[in-house]
């Protein structure tokens, strides 16, 4: 299928993009890498009257380290993030998750912030942000606000972003000394969306586990560190609480089983790689 007609505006400045969003509201859609939006347009799942292209906003093509977090500007592609030399040291969870996202061709265009805004429940980057307890930075003509990951993604392909707001950056908490981070997922083929994805953070006497692909949005649970038998019980309870549903890829029961089995493995890996 082809998209319905729309106007197209290519912005060179953040302010022009914000002006267009303020003017058109719900009728406008930002396009960043287009790796999800183009499919939605072609299937006519969204029918904006104007598409606002932010891909050439050089002012947002930055990765910067700040106090306690690494900030990715809205036009940083997933490939550019992968190529950032300090990634593995500063945000090892994101470094471990990125190669699982689609293919290098999609990562060459797809952005970190685009993935967060698309809010697919199986997506790796929203899962990492939620597990690490990161934030997103939203801007509109009215104001700028910082929203926690768990408050930002509110459901299936659904976020707390208002129609006149643009995500200008995402802040991933930086790795802490003595903490361990690990990521795993299961999919039919490498590059497919995850059937179940798991992100683990271990440190300061706590275990934090994030699960994607089971519920409508990432689910995150934190426990005090514990022995293996108690962990098996805790994962069992967590998996049951997640519920989840059957689809053509897997049953809810299979997904719960993966949370139990892979959950144990990924937490073990995070424990081992504590620096
Ligand atoms: C073959 C294929 C395989 C893929 N596999 C995976 C996978 O395994 N895992 C995965 O997570 N993703 C996967 N994707 C999706 C890919 O990661 C996309 O890059 C990502 O979902 C969206 O990023 P984008 O920059 O392309 O956003 P776009 O497609 O341009 O936009 C997506 C949505 O976010 C909005 N948006 C984008 N940027 C902003 C912003 N700064 N502010 C406000 N709104 C914004 C758009 O309006 C749109 O609603 C795959 C895509 C393809 C084509």
Coordinates of C-alpha atoms and ligand atoms in Angstrom, one line a residue:
X1 CA 0.0 0.0 0.0
X2 CA 1.0 3.6 -0.4
X3 CA 0.5 6.3 2.2
X4 CA -2.3 8.8 2.1
X5 CA -1.2 12.3 0.8
X6 CA 0.7 14.4 3.3
X7 CA 2.7 17.6 3.2
X8 CA 6.4 17.3 4.0
X9 CA 8.7 19.7 5.8
X10 CA 12.4 19.2 6.3
X11 CA 13.6 21.2 9.3
X12 CA 17.1 22.6 9.7
X13 CA 16.4 24.0 13.2
X14 CA 14.7 22.5 16.3
X15 CA 12.6 25.7 16.6
X16 CA 11.1 25.2 13.1
X17 CA 10.1 21.7 14.0
X18 CA 8.5 22.9 17.3
X19 CA 6.7 25.6 15.4
X20 CA 5.2 23.1 13.0
X21 CA 4.2 20.8 15.9
X22 CA 2.5 23.7 17.7
X23 CA 0.7 24.7 14.5
X24 CA -0.6 21.2 13.4
X25 CA -0.7 19.3 16.7
X26 CA -2.2 15.8 16.2
X27 CA -2.1 16.2 12.4
X28 CA 1.7 16.3 12.4
X29 CA 4.1 13.4 12.7
X30 CA 7.9 13.7 13.2
X31 CA 10.0 11.4 11.0
X32 CA 13.5 10.7 12.2
X33 CA 14.9 7.4 10.7
X34 CA 11.6 6.4 9.2
X35 CA 12.3 2.8 10.0
X36 CA 8.9 2.4 11.8
X37 CA 7.0 5.4 10.6
X38 CA 7.2 4.6 6.9
X39 CA 5.6 1.2 7.5
X40 CA 2.9 2.8 9.6
X41 CA 2.3 5.4 6.8
X42 CA 2.2 2.8 4.1
X43 CA -0.3 0.6 6.0
X44 CA -2.3 3.8 6.7
X45 CA -2.2 3.1 10.4
X46 CA -1.3 6.8 10.8
X47 CA -2.5 9.5 8.4
X48 CA -0.8 12.8 9.3
X49 CA -1.5 15.8 7.2
X50 CA 2.2 16.9 7.6
X51 CA 5.4 14.9 8.2
X52 CA 8.1 16.9 9.9
X53 CA 11.6 15.6 9.0
X54 CA 14.1 16.1 11.8
X55 CA 16.9 13.9 10.4
X56 CA 19.1 16.8 9.4
X57 CA 19.0 18.6 12.7
X58 CA 22.7 18.5 13.3
X59 CA 22.3 20.3 16.6
X60 CA 20.7 17.1 18.0
X61 CA 23.3 14.7 16.5
X62 CA 25.4 14.5 19.7
X63 CA 26.3 12.0 22.3
X64 CA 27.5 13.6 25.6
X65 CA 28.4 12.5 29.0
X66 CA 26.9 14.4 31.9
X67 CA 26.8 13.8 35.7
X68 CA 25.7 10.3 36.0
X69 CA 24.2 9.7 32.5
X70 CA 25.0 9.6 28.8
X71 CA 22.7 11.8 26.7
X72 CA 21.8 10.9 23.1
X73 CA 20.4 13.7 21.0
X74 CA 17.3 13.0 18.9
X75 CA 19.1 12.5 15.6
X76 CA 21.7 10.1 16.8
X77 CA 21.2 6.9 14.9
X78 CA 21.6 3.5 16.4
X79 CA 24.7 2.9 14.3
X80 CA 26.3 6.2 15.4
X81 CA 25.6 5.2 19.0
X82 CA 27.2 1.8 18.4
X83 CA 30.2 3.6 16.9
X84 CA 30.7 5.9 19.9
X85 CA 34.0 4.7 21.3
X86 CA 33.0 5.0 25.0
X87 CA 29.7 3.2 24.7
X88 CA 30.7 -0.2 26.1
X89 CA 32.4 1.4 29.1
X90 CA 29.8 4.1 29.8
X91 CA 26.5 2.3 29.0
X92 CA 27.3 -1.4 28.6
X93 CA 23.6 -2.5 28.7
X94 CA 22.9 -0.4 25.6
X95 CA 26.1 -1.7 23.9
X96 CA 24.9 -5.2 24.5
X97 CA 21.4 -4.5 23.3
X98 CA 22.1 -2.5 20.1
X99 CA 23.3 -5.4 17.9
X100 CA 19.9 -7.1 18.4
X101 CA 18.0 -4.2 16.9
X102 CA 17.0 -5.1 13.3
X103 CA 20.0 -5.1 10.9
X104 CA 22.9 -2.7 10.3
X105 CA 20.9 -1.2 7.4
X106 CA 18.0 -0.3 9.8
X107 CA 20.4 0.9 12.5
X108 CA 22.1 3.2 10.0
X109 CA 18.9 5.2 9.8
X110 CA 16.9 4.4 12.9
X111 CA 17.5 6.7 15.9
X112 CA 17.6 5.9 19.6
X113 CA 14.9 8.5 20.3
X114 CA 12.7 7.3 17.4
X115 CA 12.7 3.8 19.0
X116 CA 11.7 5.3 22.4
X117 CA 8.9 7.3 20.8
X118 CA 7.6 4.4 18.7
X119 CA 7.3 2.4 22.0
X120 CA 7.1 -1.1 20.7
X121 CA 6.8 -3.5 23.7
X122 CA 9.5 -5.8 22.2
X123 CA 12.0 -3.0 21.5
X124 CA 15.4 -3.2 23.1
X125 CA 16.1 0.5 23.7
X126 CA 13.0 1.3 25.7
X127 CA 13.6 -1.8 27.8
X128 CA 17.2 -0.7 28.6
X129 CA 16.0 2.8 29.5
X130 CA 13.3 1.5 31.8
X131 CA 15.7 -1.0 33.5
X132 CA 18.4 1.6 34.1
X133 CA 15.8 4.1 35.3
X134 CA 16.7 6.7 32.6
X135 CA 14.8 9.8 31.4
X136 CA 13.7 11.4 28.2
X137 CA 13.8 15.1 27.5
X138 CA 10.7 16.6 25.7
X139 CA 10.4 20.0 24.3
X140 CA 7.5 22.0 22.9
X141 CA 7.0 25.7 22.3
X142 CA 5.4 25.8 25.7
X143 CA 8.1 24.2 27.8
X144 CA 10.8 21.6 28.3
X145 CA 10.3 18.7 30.6
X146 CA 12.2 15.6 31.7
X147 CA 10.1 12.4 32.1
X148 CA 11.2 9.1 33.7
X149 CA 11.2 6.1 31.3
X150 CA 8.5 4.2 33.3
X151 CA 6.2 7.3 33.1
X152 CA 7.0 7.9 29.4
X153 CA 6.0 4.6 27.9
X154 CA 2.4 4.1 29.0
X155 CA 1.3 1.2 26.8
X156 CA 1.4 -0.5 23.4
X157 CA 2.9 2.0 21.0
X158 CA 1.8 4.7 23.4
X159 CA 3.7 7.4 25.3
X160 CA 3.1 10.4 27.5
X161 CA 4.4 12.7 24.8
X162 CA 1.9 15.4 23.8
X163 CA 1.2 16.1 20.1
X164 CA 3.1 19.4 20.2
X165 CA 6.1 17.8 21.9
X166 CA 9.3 16.5 20.4
X167 CA 11.8 14.2 22.2
X168 CA 15.1 16.1 22.0
X169 CA 17.2 13.6 23.9
X170 CA 17.3 10.4 25.9
X171 CA 19.4 10.1 29.1
X172 CA 20.8 6.6 29.9
X173 CA 22.3 6.3 33.4
X174 CA 26.0 5.7 33.2
X175 CA 27.6 2.4 34.4
X176 CA 28.5 2.5 38.1
X177 CA 31.7 1.0 39.5
X178 CA 31.2 -2.5 40.9
X179 CA 27.9 -3.0 39.1
X180 CA 27.1 -5.5 36.4
X181 CA 24.9 -5.3 33.3
X182 CA 23.7 -7.9 30.9
X183 CA 21.2 -8.3 28.1
X184 CA 19.7 -11.3 26.4
X185 CA 16.8 -11.9 24.0
X186 CA 15.1 -14.7 22.1
X187 CA 13.8 -14.1 18.6
X188 CA 13.0 -16.4 15.6
X189 CA 15.9 -15.1 13.6
X190 CA 18.7 -12.6 14.5
X191 CA 17.3 -9.1 13.7
X192 CA 13.7 -10.0 14.2
X193 CA 11.8 -8.3 17.0
X194 CA 12.3 -10.1 20.4
X195 CA 9.8 -12.7 21.5
X196 CA 11.2 -12.0 25.0
X197 CA 14.0 -9.6 25.9
X198 CA 15.7 -9.3 29.3
X199 CA 18.0 -6.7 30.8
X200 CA 19.7 -7.2 34.1
X201 CA 21.5 -4.8 36.5
X202 CA 23.2 -6.0 39.6
X203 CA 24.8 -3.7 42.2
X204 CA 24.6 -2.2 45.6
X205 CA 23.0 -5.4 47.0
X206 CA 20.1 -5.2 44.5
X207 CA 19.0 -7.1 41.4
X208 CA 17.0 -5.2 38.8
X209 CA 15.4 -7.1 35.9
X210 CA 13.6 -5.6 32.9
X211 CA 11.4 -7.7 30.6
X212 CA 10.2 -6.8 27.2
X213 CA 7.9 -8.6 24.7
X214 CA 5.6 -10.0 27.3
X215 CA 3.4 -7.1 28.5
X216 CA 2.4 -4.0 26.6
X217 CA 5.4 -2.1 27.9
X218 CA 8.7 -3.0 29.6
X219 CA 8.1 -4.5 33.1
X220 CA 10.8 -3.9 35.7
X221 CA 11.3 -5.5 39.1
X222 CA 13.9 -5.0 41.8
X223 CA 14.9 -7.4 44.5
X224 CA 17.5 -7.5 47.3
X225 CA 20.3 -9.8 46.1
X226 CA 19.5 -13.4 47.1
X227 CA 20.7 -17.0 46.7
X228 CA 19.9 -19.1 43.6
X229 CA 16.9 -21.0 45.1
X230 CA 15.2 -17.8 46.3
X231 CA 15.9 -16.2 42.9
X232 CA 14.2 -19.1 41.1
X233 CA 11.1 -18.5 43.3
X234 CA 11.2 -14.8 42.8
X235 CA 11.5 -15.2 39.0
X236 CA 8.6 -17.6 39.0
X237 CA 6.4 -15.1 40.9
X238 CA 7.5 -12.2 38.6
X239 CA 6.8 -14.3 35.4
X240 CA 3.3 -15.2 36.7
X241 CA 2.5 -11.6 37.5
X242 CA 3.5 -10.5 34.0
X243 CA 0.7 -12.6 32.5
X244 CA 1.1 -11.8 28.8
X245 CA -0.8 -13.3 25.9
X246 CA -0.5 -15.8 23.0
X247 CA 0.3 -14.7 19.5
X248 CA 1.6 -16.2 16.3
X249 CA 5.2 -16.2 17.6
X250 CA 4.8 -17.8 21.1
X251 CA 2.3 -18.6 23.8
X252 CA 2.1 -16.7 27.1
X253 CA 3.3 -19.9 28.8
X254 CA 6.4 -20.1 26.6
X255 CA 7.2 -16.4 27.4
X256 CA 6.8 -16.9 31.1
X257 CA 9.2 -19.9 30.9
X258 CA 11.7 -17.7 29.0
X259 CA 11.5 -15.1 31.8
X260 CA 12.3 -17.8 34.3
X261 CA 15.1 -19.5 32.4
X262 CA 16.7 -16.5 30.7
X263 CA 16.1 -14.3 33.7
X264 CA 18.3 -16.6 35.8
X265 CA 21.0 -16.6 33.1
X266 CA 21.1 -12.9 32.4
X267 CA 21.2 -12.1 36.1
X268 CA 24.1 -14.6 36.4
X269 CA 25.9 -12.8 33.6
X270 CA 25.4 -9.4 35.2
X271 CA 26.8 -10.7 38.5
X272 CA 29.9 -12.1 36.7
X273 CA 30.7 -9.0 34.8
X274 CA 30.6 -6.6 37.8
X275 CA 33.6 -4.4 37.3
Ligands
LIG1 C1 13.4 -4.7 9.1 C2 13.3 -4.0 10.4 C3 13.6 -4.6 11.6 C4 13.5 -3.9 12.8 N1 13.9 -4.6 13.9 C5 13.8 -4.0 15.1 C6 14.1 -4.7 16.3 O1 14.6 -5.8 16.3 N2 14.0 -3.9 17.5 C7 13.6 -2.6 17.5 O2 13.5 -2.0 18.6 N3 13.3 -2.0 16.4 C8 13.3 -2.6 15.2 N4 13.0 -2.0 14.1 C9 12.5 -0.6 14.2 C10 13.8 0.4 14.2 O3 14.6 0.2 15.3 C11 13.4 1.9 14.2 O4 14.6 2.6 14.0 C12 12.7 2.5 15.4 O5 11.6 1.7 15.8 C13 12.2 3.9 15.1 O6 13.3 4.8 15.0 P1 13.3 5.8 13.8 O7 14.3 6.8 14.0 O8 13.4 5.0 12.5 O9 11.9 6.5 14.0 P2 10.7 6.8 12.9 O10 10.3 5.6 12.2 O11 11.1 8.0 12.1 O12 9.6 7.3 13.9 C14 8.9 6.3 14.8 C15 7.9 7.1 15.6 O13 8.5 7.9 16.6 C16 8.1 9.3 16.3 N5 9.4 10.0 16.5 C17 10.6 9.7 16.0 N6 11.5 10.6 16.6 C18 10.8 11.4 17.4 C19 11.3 12.5 18.2 N7 12.5 12.9 18.3 N8 10.3 13.2 18.9 C20 9.0 12.8 18.8 N9 8.6 11.8 18.0 C21 9.5 11.1 17.3 C22 7.6 9.3 14.9 O14 6.6 10.4 14.8 C23 6.9 7.9 14.8 O15 5.7 8.0 15.4 C24 13.1 -2.6 12.8 C25 12.8 -1.9 11.6 C26 12.9 -2.6 10.4 C27 12.5 -1.9 9.2

